[in-house]
Structure formats: structure tokens, C-alpha cells
């Protein structure tokens, strides 16, 4: 996630470069550091540097990093001739590089030659099974083709090796939710919560999966995780507040006659309703009627 200071610096540099004020290399380095694409700008300004022998000579060894950055940007922009030239230059300089091999596989992807790309990635992983980027490229390629079952398979194999990759767990969870495989999605969110227990997003997503699954036990657990989300966000997560209300109402229907559970659920629901009404009254008065009882 890009911080406010970095975002401000990026915008300043982007404006400076676009208006001819120099700083193209600094801008390209920052884009790369922040793991952003900005493909149109990278292609334009990166090519300008590569096509200027004097500017290129000042880069030293970073020249090859720029060739790689421009190649990826060119593929994003479907400027495949430019990408091909960059990759050819890199291949000549680093003839046995796995990194260049990955660019060649990405070129197959950009051309829509899926079978060739798959073979190229498989060969790279045969030589280096722990190449994270290549493994992730296979996932991305499967998703691009709409082959969700293959993407799930690749992600599961990836996570057997790189279990600490939170982004991969989250992506897998989201795919499972899209497939309505809620038990599997819940497992992914449990892994994320264990690894990062203070991230409200994971508690909220887990609660929503459990609420969707339904059943008294799942609803009770979902309510607890909605409540944790509210606690972690200082009571300011509207979605979690609604979640508490929905869980409380559903649990009330399933536990009629159990006074203790009804009372506890009613108290928490009342607090959530009170927080919602205050929030709507302050921030969205035009929609205040949504959370107030119909008096007609």
C-alpha cells in the first residue's frame, strides 16, 4: 500500500516529468519501488531514456533494469515490437537468465499464445521450483483465460511452499467465495487472521463468509468477528455494525425461548443500532431514514 508521502512525491514527479521538468529516471525508480505499473508513462519516458545514448550511459548497470521495466510496460500497452526489442537486448546480454526467460514467457502471454507460455513457465519452474514470481504468473495466466480451477490448483501448490504470503491467501479466499466454496474460503481467512490478527479486513471477511454459510454456530461466531472488527476500527466500520444487527436478528429467530441468548443478542444489537443511527445522522442525514423505524 502506497503511503500518503510517497503518493505525493509520485504525483509531484509525474507532473514534473510530464511538463518537461526532468527527473524521468527518479520517477521510473519510484514507480518500480512502489510496485506500480503506470505503463503508459513508463513506456514513454523509459523509451526516451533508452533511445538517448548519453542518458543511457549514465545509468550504468541500471540500464538493464530499465530495459526490463520498459518491456513489461510495452506488453501492457500492446506495443509488442518494442517489448520484443527490449527482450532481445536483454537476452543477448544475459543469455541464460531465468529472469529474461520469464519475460519471454510473458511475451507469449501478451500474444495470446497460452500453450507456449505454459510450457515456458513449466520449464522455468523445473529449473527453479522456488521462483515465486513465475508461480504467480501461472496463476494470473489461468485467471486471464477464465480457467479458475487451474488458478485454484496453482495457488494451493504455491501456498504449500510459500505459506506466509498473505496476498496469495487472500486471493485464494476471494476465488473460493466467487465459487461459493465457503468452507474453503473460511479456512483461508482463518490462516490470515492467525498470521495478522490486527487487520480488521480479515475479521470482517471471515464474519461475512460465516454469515453466508448460516446455521446457529456459524452465526454466533460471525457476530463475534463482526464485533472484533468494530473494536479494531474504533467502532467506525458500518459494514460490521450492520453485520452485528443481521447476525443478532438471525440468531434471535433460531434461539426463541432461550432468554439468556436473546438478551445478550438484543443488547449488542441495540448498541450497533445506536452507533449506526449516530453515524448516519452525522455523515449522511439524507439517508437517516434508512436506519430509523418506519413511523407510519
C-alpha positions as YAML, in Angstrom:
chain: A
units: angstrom
residues:
- id: 1
  name: UNK
  ca: [0.00, 0.00, 0.00]
- id: 2
  name: UNK
  ca: [1.36, 3.40, -1.04]
- id: 3
  name: UNK
  ca: [1.69, 5.88, 1.84]
- id: 4
  name: UNK
  ca: [0.50, 9.47, 1.64]
- id: 5
  name: UNK
  ca: [4.04, 10.89, 1.47]
- id: 6
  name: UNK
  ca: [5.05, 8.51, -1.32]
- id: 7
  name: UNK
  ca: [1.82, 9.22, -3.22]
- id: 8
  name: UNK
  ca: [2.51, 12.97, -3.00]
- id: 9
  name: UNK
  ca: [6.09, 12.50, -4.20]
- id: 10
  name: UNK
  ca: [4.90, 10.32, -7.07]
- id: 11
  name: UNK
  ca: [2.36, 12.90, -8.22]
- id: 12
  name: UNK
  ca: [4.91, 15.69, -7.96]
- id: 13
  name: UNK
  ca: [7.45, 13.79, -10.04]
- id: 14
  name: UNK
  ca: [4.82, 12.70, -12.54]
- id: 15
  name: UNK
  ca: [3.72, 16.31, -13.07]
- id: 16
  name: UNK
  ca: [7.33, 17.47, -13.30]
- id: 17
  name: UNK
  ca: [8.27, 14.87, -15.91]
- id: 18
  name: UNK
  ca: [5.08, 15.35, -17.95]
- id: 19
  name: UNK
  ca: [5.77, 19.09, -18.13]
- id: 20
  name: UNK
  ca: [9.37, 18.68, -19.27]
- id: 21
  name: UNK
  ca: [10.97, 19.45, -15.94]
- id: 22
  name: UNK
  ca: [13.27, 16.42, -15.91]
- id: 23
  name: UNK
  ca: [13.52, 13.71, -13.28]
- id: 24
  name: UNK
  ca: [12.36, 10.86, -15.54]
- id: 25
  name: UNK
  ca: [14.80, 8.35, -14.06]
- id: 26
  name: UNK
  ca: [13.86, 9.27, -10.50]
- id: 27
  name: UNK
  ca: [10.20, 8.87, -11.43]
- id: 28
  name: UNK
  ca: [10.75, 5.46, -13.04]
- id: 29
  name: UNK
  ca: [12.72, 4.27, -10.00]
- id: 30
  name: UNK
  ca: [9.91, 5.35, -7.68]
- id: 31
  name: UNK
  ca: [7.28, 3.59, -9.78]
- id: 32
  name: UNK
  ca: [9.36, 0.42, -9.62]
- id: 33
  name: UNK
  ca: [9.98, 0.76, -5.88]
- id: 34
  name: UNK
  ca: [6.27, 1.16, -5.15]
- id: 35
  name: UNK
  ca: [5.49, -1.80, -7.45]
- id: 36
  name: UNK
  ca: [3.17, 0.27, -9.61]
- id: 37
  name: UNK
  ca: [2.70, -0.19, -13.34]
- id: 38
  name: UNK
  ca: [1.90, 3.29, -14.79]
- id: 39
  name: UNK
  ca: [2.50, 1.56, -18.12]
- id: 40
  name: UNK
  ca: [1.83, 4.46, -20.49]
- id: 41
  name: UNK
  ca: [4.18, 6.79, -18.63]
- id: 42
  name: UNK
  ca: [6.86, 4.14, -18.09]
- id: 43
  name: UNK
  ca: [6.84, 3.25, -21.77]
- id: 44
  name: UNK
  ca: [7.05, 6.86, -22.93]
- id: 45
  name: UNK
  ca: [9.68, 8.14, -20.52]
- id: 46
  name: UNK
  ca: [11.61, 4.87, -20.33]
- id: 47
  name: UNK
  ca: [11.95, 4.69, -24.11]
- id: 48
  name: UNK
  ca: [13.11, 8.30, -24.21]
- id: 49
  name: UNK
  ca: [15.96, 7.40, -21.86]
- id: 50
  name: UNK
  ca: [16.88, 4.19, -23.71]
- id: 51
  name: UNK
  ca: [16.89, 5.97, -27.07]
- id: 52
  name: UNK
  ca: [19.24, 8.67, -25.77]
- id: 53
  name: UNK
  ca: [22.78, 7.14, -25.73]
- id: 54
  name: UNK
  ca: [24.08, 9.86, -23.42]
- id: 55
  name: UNK
  ca: [21.28, 9.43, -20.87]
- id: 56
  name: UNK
  ca: [21.50, 5.64, -21.12]
- id: 57
  name: UNK
  ca: [25.24, 5.62, -20.44]
- id: 58
  name: UNK
  ca: [24.68, 7.44, -17.15]
- id: 59
  name: UNK
  ca: [22.54, 4.58, -15.84]
- id: 60
  name: UNK
  ca: [25.40, 2.10, -15.61]
- id: 61
  name: UNK
  ca: [24.14, -1.36, -14.65]
- id: 62
  name: UNK
  ca: [20.64, 0.02, -14.07]
- id: 63
  name: UNK
  ca: [20.27, 0.21, -17.85]
- id: 64
  name: UNK
  ca: [19.22, -3.46, -17.89]
- id: 65
  name: UNK
  ca: [16.66, -2.91, -15.15]
- id: 66
  name: UNK
  ca: [15.15, -0.17, -17.29]
- id: 67
  name: UNK
  ca: [15.01, -2.45, -20.33]
- id: 68
  name: UNK
  ca: [13.03, -4.94, -18.24]
- id: 69
  name: UNK
  ca: [10.69, -2.25, -16.90]
- id: 70
  name: UNK
  ca: [10.03, -0.88, -20.39]
- id: 71
  name: UNK
  ca: [9.47, -4.39, -21.80]
- id: 72
  name: UNK
  ca: [6.73, -5.08, -19.25]
- id: 73
  name: UNK
  ca: [5.14, -1.67, -19.85]
- id: 74
  name: UNK
  ca: [5.23, -2.25, -23.61]
- id: 75
  name: UNK
  ca: [3.43, -5.59, -23.19]
- id: 76
  name: UNK
  ca: [0.80, -3.90, -21.03]
- id: 77
  name: UNK
  ca: [0.28, -1.33, -23.80]
- id: 78
  name: UNK
  ca: [0.32, -4.00, -26.54]
- id: 79
  name: UNK
  ca: [3.43, -2.45, -28.09]
- id: 80
  name: UNK
  ca: [4.81, -5.90, -28.73]
- id: 81
  name: UNK
  ca: [7.51, -4.82, -31.19]
- id: 82
  name: UNK
  ca: [9.03, -2.59, -28.51]
- id: 83
  name: UNK
  ca: [8.80, -5.37, -25.93]
- id: 84
  name: UNK
  ca: [10.40, -7.82, -28.36]
- id: 85
  name: UNK
  ca: [13.36, -5.48, -28.97]
- id: 86
  name: UNK
  ca: [13.90, -4.93, -25.23]
- id: 87
  name: UNK
  ca: [13.78, -8.67, -24.52]
- id: 88
  name: UNK
  ca: [16.18, -9.39, -27.39]
- id: 89
  name: UNK
  ca: [18.67, -6.88, -25.96]
- id: 90
  name: UNK
  ca: [18.40, -8.46, -22.51]
- id: 91
  name: UNK
  ca: [18.68, -11.97, -23.93]
- id: 92
  name: UNK
  ca: [21.88, -11.03, -25.71]
- id: 93
  name: UNK
  ca: [23.33, -9.57, -22.50]
- id: 94
  name: UNK
  ca: [22.08, -12.39, -20.22]
- id: 95
  name: UNK
  ca: [21.69, -15.47, -22.43]
- id: 96
  name: UNK
  ca: [20.90, -17.98, -19.66]
- id: 97
  name: UNK
  ca: [18.88, -15.76, -17.34]
- id: 98
  name: UNK
  ca: [15.70, -17.11, -15.81]
- id: 99
  name: UNK
  ca: [14.52, -13.53, -15.44]
- id: 100
  name: UNK
  ca: [14.78, -12.98, -19.18]
- id: 101
  name: UNK
  ca: [13.13, -16.36, -19.73]
- id: 102
  name: UNK
  ca: [10.17, -15.14, -17.68]
- id: 103
  name: UNK
  ca: [9.90, -12.04, -19.88]
- id: 104
  name: UNK
  ca: [9.86, -14.30, -22.95]
- id: 105
  name: UNK
  ca: [7.05, -16.33, -21.38]
- id: 106
  name: UNK
  ca: [5.15, -13.12, -20.63]
- id: 107
  name: UNK
  ca: [5.57, -12.17, -24.27]
- id: 108
  name: UNK
  ca: [3.81, -15.41, -25.24]
- id: 109
  name: UNK
  ca: [1.00, -14.40, -22.87]
- id: 110
  name: UNK
  ca: [0.76, -10.95, -24.43]
- id: 111
  name: UNK
  ca: [0.39, -12.59, -27.85]
- id: 112
  name: UNK
  ca: [-2.28, -14.94, -26.52]
- id: 113
  name: UNK
  ca: [-0.07, -17.98, -27.11]
- id: 114
  name: UNK
  ca: [-1.19, -19.65, -23.89]
- id: 115
  name: UNK
  ca: [0.22, -23.12, -24.58]
- id: 116
  name: UNK
  ca: [3.67, -21.73, -25.38]
- id: 117
  name: UNK
  ca: [3.58, -19.55, -22.27]
- id: 118
  name: UNK
  ca: [2.59, -22.52, -20.11]
- id: 119
  name: UNK
  ca: [5.48, -24.59, -21.49]
- id: 120
  name: UNK
  ca: [7.90, -21.73, -20.87]
- id: 121
  name: UNK
  ca: [6.73, -21.27, -17.27]
- id: 122
  name: UNK
  ca: [6.84, -25.02, -16.63]
- id: 123
  name: UNK
  ca: [10.45, -25.15, -17.85]
- id: 124
  name: UNK
  ca: [11.42, -22.20, -15.64]
- id: 125
  name: UNK
  ca: [9.86, -23.88, -12.60]
- id: 126
  name: UNK
  ca: [11.55, -27.15, -13.44]
- id: 127
  name: UNK
  ca: [14.87, -25.33, -13.17]
- id: 128
  name: UNK
  ca: [13.82, -23.32, -10.10]
- id: 129
  name: UNK
  ca: [10.70, -24.57, -8.24]
- id: 130
  name: UNK
  ca: [11.02, -21.72, -5.70]
- id: 131
  name: UNK
  ca: [10.59, -18.93, -8.24]
- id: 132
  name: UNK
  ca: [7.68, -17.03, -6.66]
- id: 133
  name: UNK
  ca: [7.13, -14.59, -9.50]
- id: 134
  name: UNK
  ca: [6.89, -17.32, -12.11]
- id: 135
  name: UNK
  ca: [4.45, -19.30, -9.99]
- id: 136
  name: UNK
  ca: [2.29, -16.20, -9.61]
- id: 137
  name: UNK
  ca: [2.43, -15.58, -13.37]
- id: 138
  name: UNK
  ca: [0.89, -19.02, -13.92]
- id: 139
  name: UNK
  ca: [-1.96, -18.10, -11.57]
- id: 140
  name: UNK
  ca: [-2.51, -14.81, -13.41]
- id: 141
  name: UNK
  ca: [-2.45, -16.56, -16.77]
- id: 142
  name: UNK
  ca: [-5.01, -19.16, -15.67]
- id: 143
  name: UNK
  ca: [-7.32, -16.37, -14.45]
- id: 144
  name: UNK
  ca: [-6.85, -14.45, -17.71]
- id: 145
  name: UNK
  ca: [-8.06, -17.50, -19.61]
- id: 146
  name: UNK
  ca: [-11.02, -17.94, -17.26]
- id: 147
  name: UNK
  ca: [-9.59, -21.24, -16.05]
- id: 148
  name: UNK
  ca: [-10.46, -20.71, -12.38]
- id: 149
  name: UNK
  ca: [-9.95, -24.36, -11.37]
- id: 150
  name: UNK
  ca: [-6.35, -24.20, -12.65]
- id: 151
  name: UNK
  ca: [-5.81, -20.90, -10.80]
- id: 152
  name: UNK
  ca: [-7.02, -22.54, -7.57]
- id: 153
  name: UNK
  ca: [-4.75, -25.52, -8.14]
- id: 154
  name: UNK
  ca: [-1.72, -23.32, -8.81]
- id: 155
  name: UNK
  ca: [-2.43, -21.15, -5.77]
- id: 156
  name: UNK
  ca: [-2.75, -24.16, -3.49]
- id: 157
  name: UNK
  ca: [0.54, -25.56, -4.75]
- id: 158
  name: UNK
  ca: [2.15, -22.15, -4.33]
- id: 159
  name: UNK
  ca: [0.92, -21.85, -0.73]
- id: 160
  name: UNK
  ca: [2.31, -25.27, 0.13]
- id: 161
  name: UNK
  ca: [5.73, -23.68, -0.37]
- id: 162
  name: UNK
  ca: [5.11, -20.02, 0.49]
- id: 163
  name: UNK
  ca: [2.68, -20.27, 3.39]
- id: 164
  name: UNK
  ca: [3.46, -16.76, 4.67]
- id: 165
  name: UNK
  ca: [2.25, -14.99, 1.52]
- id: 166
  name: UNK
  ca: [-0.80, -13.13, 2.81]
- id: 167
  name: UNK
  ca: [-1.77, -11.75, -0.59]
- id: 168
  name: UNK
  ca: [-1.94, -15.27, -2.01]
- id: 169
  name: UNK
  ca: [-4.18, -16.48, 0.85]
- id: 170
  name: UNK
  ca: [-6.48, -13.53, 0.31]
- id: 171
  name: UNK
  ca: [-6.66, -14.08, -3.45]
- id: 172
  name: UNK
  ca: [-7.45, -17.75, -2.92]
- id: 173
  name: UNK
  ca: [-10.16, -16.86, -0.39]
- id: 174
  name: UNK
  ca: [-11.76, -14.42, -2.84]
- id: 175
  name: UNK
  ca: [-11.75, -17.03, -5.59]
- id: 176
  name: UNK
  ca: [-13.38, -19.56, -3.27]
- id: 177
  name: UNK
  ca: [-16.08, -17.02, -2.35]
- id: 178
  name: UNK
  ca: [-16.75, -16.39, -6.05]
- id: 179
  name: UNK
  ca: [-17.18, -20.16, -6.48]
- id: 180
  name: UNK
  ca: [-19.43, -20.33, -3.39]
- id: 181
  name: UNK
  ca: [-16.92, -22.67, -1.73]
- id: 182
  name: UNK
  ca: [-17.40, -21.01, 1.65]
- id: 183
  name: UNK
  ca: [-15.76, -23.62, 3.88]
- id: 184
  name: UNK
  ca: [-12.55, -23.37, 1.89]
- id: 185
  name: UNK
  ca: [-12.74, -19.55, 1.93]
- id: 186
  name: UNK
  ca: [-13.23, -19.62, 5.71]
- id: 187
  name: UNK
  ca: [-10.08, -21.71, 6.08]
- id: 188
  name: UNK
  ca: [-8.09, -19.12, 4.09]
- id: 189
  name: UNK
  ca: [-9.34, -16.28, 6.27]
- id: 190
  name: UNK
  ca: [-8.52, -18.27, 9.40]
- id: 191
  name: UNK
  ca: [-4.94, -18.53, 8.16]
- id: 192
  name: UNK
  ca: [-4.85, -14.78, 7.54]
- id: 193
  name: UNK
  ca: [-6.26, -13.97, 10.98]
- id: 194
  name: UNK
  ca: [-3.70, -16.23, 12.64]
- id: 195
  name: UNK
  ca: [-0.89, -14.50, 10.75]
- id: 196
  name: UNK
  ca: [-2.20, -10.92, 11.09]
- id: 197
  name: UNK
  ca: [-4.71, -10.76, 13.95]
- id: 198
  name: UNK
  ca: [-4.92, -6.96, 14.00]
- id: 199
  name: UNK
  ca: [-6.09, -6.50, 10.39]
- id: 200
  name: UNK
  ca: [-9.83, -5.64, 10.51]
- id: 201
  name: UNK
  ca: [-10.40, -6.58, 6.86]
- id: 202
  name: UNK
  ca: [-9.70, -10.26, 7.55]
- id: 203
  name: UNK
  ca: [-12.04, -10.40, 10.55]
- id: 204
  name: UNK
  ca: [-14.78, -8.74, 8.51]
- id: 205
  name: UNK
  ca: [-14.34, -11.04, 5.51]
- id: 206
  name: UNK
  ca: [-14.32, -14.11, 7.77]
- id: 207
  name: UNK
  ca: [-17.51, -12.94, 9.51]
- id: 208
  name: UNK
  ca: [-19.26, -12.43, 6.18]
- id: 209
  name: UNK
  ca: [-18.31, -15.90, 4.97]
- id: 210
  name: UNK
  ca: [-19.64, -17.45, 8.19]
- id: 211
  name: UNK
  ca: [-22.85, -15.40, 7.99]
- id: 212
  name: UNK
  ca: [-23.36, -16.57, 4.42]
- id: 213
  name: UNK
  ca: [-22.86, -20.20, 5.46]
- id: 214
  name: UNK
  ca: [-25.59, -19.80, 8.09]
- id: 215
  name: UNK
  ca: [-26.51, -22.08, 10.98]
- id: 216
  name: UNK
  ca: [-26.55, -21.11, 14.64]
- id: 217
  name: UNK
  ca: [-22.89, -21.87, 15.39]
- id: 218
  name: UNK
  ca: [-21.64, -20.01, 12.31]
- id: 219
  name: UNK
  ca: [-23.89, -17.03, 13.03]
- id: 220
  name: UNK
  ca: [-22.69, -16.80, 16.63]
- id: 221
  name: UNK
  ca: [-19.06, -16.92, 15.51]
- id: 222
  name: UNK
  ca: [-19.75, -14.41, 12.74]
- id: 223
  name: UNK
  ca: [-21.22, -11.98, 15.26]
- id: 224
  name: UNK
  ca: [-18.07, -12.25, 17.39]
- id: 225
  name: UNK
  ca: [-15.86, -11.43, 14.42]
- id: 226
  name: UNK
  ca: [-18.09, -8.54, 13.37]
- id: 227
  name: UNK
  ca: [-17.72, -7.26, 16.94]
- id: 228
  name: UNK
  ca: [-13.93, -7.68, 16.73]
- id: 229
  name: UNK
  ca: [-13.92, -5.68, 13.51]
- id: 230
  name: UNK
  ca: [-15.84, -2.90, 15.25]
- id: 231
  name: UNK
  ca: [-13.34, -2.96, 18.11]
- id: 232
  name: UNK
  ca: [-10.33, -2.88, 15.79]
- id: 233
  name: UNK
  ca: [-11.75, 0.05, 13.82]
- id: 234
  name: UNK
  ca: [-12.80, 2.09, 16.84]
- id: 235
  name: UNK
  ca: [-16.49, 1.49, 16.17]
- id: 236
  name: UNK
  ca: [-16.36, 3.06, 12.71]
- id: 237
  name: UNK
  ca: [-16.96, 0.12, 10.38]
- id: 238
  name: UNK
  ca: [-20.51, 0.47, 9.09]
- id: 239
  name: UNK
  ca: [-20.46, -2.91, 7.41]
- id: 240
  name: UNK
  ca: [-19.55, -4.65, 10.66]
- id: 241
  name: UNK
  ca: [-22.25, -2.74, 12.55]
- id: 242
  name: UNK
  ca: [-24.83, -3.95, 10.05]
- id: 243
  name: UNK
  ca: [-23.35, -7.44, 10.36]
- id: 244
  name: UNK
  ca: [-23.94, -7.48, 14.12]
- id: 245
  name: UNK
  ca: [-27.58, -6.46, 13.55]
- id: 246
  name: UNK
  ca: [-28.14, -9.11, 10.89]
- id: 247
  name: UNK
  ca: [-26.50, -11.85, 12.97]
- id: 248
  name: UNK
  ca: [-28.45, -10.84, 16.08]
- id: 249
  name: UNK
  ca: [-31.75, -10.93, 14.19]
- id: 250
  name: UNK
  ca: [-30.98, -14.33, 12.64]
- id: 251
  name: UNK
  ca: [-29.79, -15.81, 15.95]
- id: 252
  name: UNK
  ca: [-32.92, -14.48, 17.66]
- id: 253
  name: UNK
  ca: [-35.06, -16.41, 15.20]
- id: 254
  name: UNK
  ca: [-33.10, -19.61, 15.88]
- id: 255
  name: UNK
  ca: [-33.00, -19.28, 19.69]
- id: 256
  name: UNK
  ca: [-36.54, -18.28, 20.59]
- id: 257
  name: UNK
  ca: [-37.27, -19.18, 24.18]
- id: 258
  name: UNK
  ca: [-33.62, -19.11, 25.28]
- id: 259
  name: UNK
  ca: [-33.83, -15.96, 27.34]
- id: 260
  name: UNK
  ca: [-30.13, -15.54, 28.10]
- id: 261
  name: UNK
  ca: [-29.03, -15.71, 24.46]
- id: 262
  name: UNK
  ca: [-31.89, -13.47, 23.39]
- id: 263
  name: UNK
  ca: [-30.96, -10.85, 26.00]
- id: 264
  name: UNK
  ca: [-27.24, -10.86, 25.08]
- id: 265
  name: UNK
  ca: [-28.03, -10.62, 21.39]
- id: 266
  name: UNK
  ca: [-30.53, -7.83, 21.98]
- id: 267
  name: UNK
  ca: [-28.02, -5.73, 23.96]
- id: 268
  name: UNK
  ca: [-25.31, -5.97, 21.31]
- id: 269
  name: UNK
  ca: [-27.81, -5.29, 18.56]
- id: 270
  name: UNK
  ca: [-29.07, -2.19, 20.38]
- id: 271
  name: UNK
  ca: [-25.54, -0.83, 20.68]
- id: 272
  name: UNK
  ca: [-24.92, -1.44, 16.98]
- id: 273
  name: UNK
  ca: [-28.20, 0.25, 16.01]
- id: 274
  name: UNK
  ca: [-27.35, 3.23, 18.22]
- id: 275
  name: UNK
  ca: [-23.91, 3.55, 16.59]
- id: 276
  name: UNK
  ca: [-25.42, 3.30, 13.10]
- id: 277
  name: UNK
  ca: [-28.06, 5.95, 13.74]
- id: 278
  name: UNK
  ca: [-25.47, 8.35, 15.15]
- id: 279
  name: UNK
  ca: [-23.17, 7.74, 12.18]
- id: 280
  name: UNK
  ca: [-25.91, 8.24, 9.58]
- id: 281
  name: UNK
  ca: [-27.24, 11.34, 11.33]
- id: 282
  name: UNK
  ca: [-23.78, 12.89, 11.31]
- id: 283
  name: UNK
  ca: [-22.39, 11.83, 7.95]
- id: 284
  name: UNK
  ca: [-25.42, 11.10, 5.75]
- id: 285
  name: UNK
  ca: [-28.52, 12.85, 7.11]
- id: 286
  name: UNK
  ca: [-30.33, 12.44, 3.79]
- id: 287
  name: UNK
  ca: [-30.23, 8.67, 4.30]
- id: 288
  name: UNK
  ca: [-31.03, 8.77, 8.02]
- id: 289
  name: UNK
  ca: [-34.49, 7.29, 7.41]
- id: 290
  name: UNK
  ca: [-32.86, 4.02, 6.27]
- id: 291
  name: UNK
  ca: [-31.80, 3.17, 9.81]
- id: 292
  name: UNK
  ca: [-34.78, 4.58, 11.68]
- id: 293
  name: UNK
  ca: [-38.06, 2.73, 12.30]
- id: 294
  name: UNK
  ca: [-40.96, 3.43, 9.96]
- id: 295
  name: UNK
  ca: [-43.31, 5.55, 11.99]
- id: 296
  name: UNK
  ca: [-46.23, 5.47, 9.53]
...
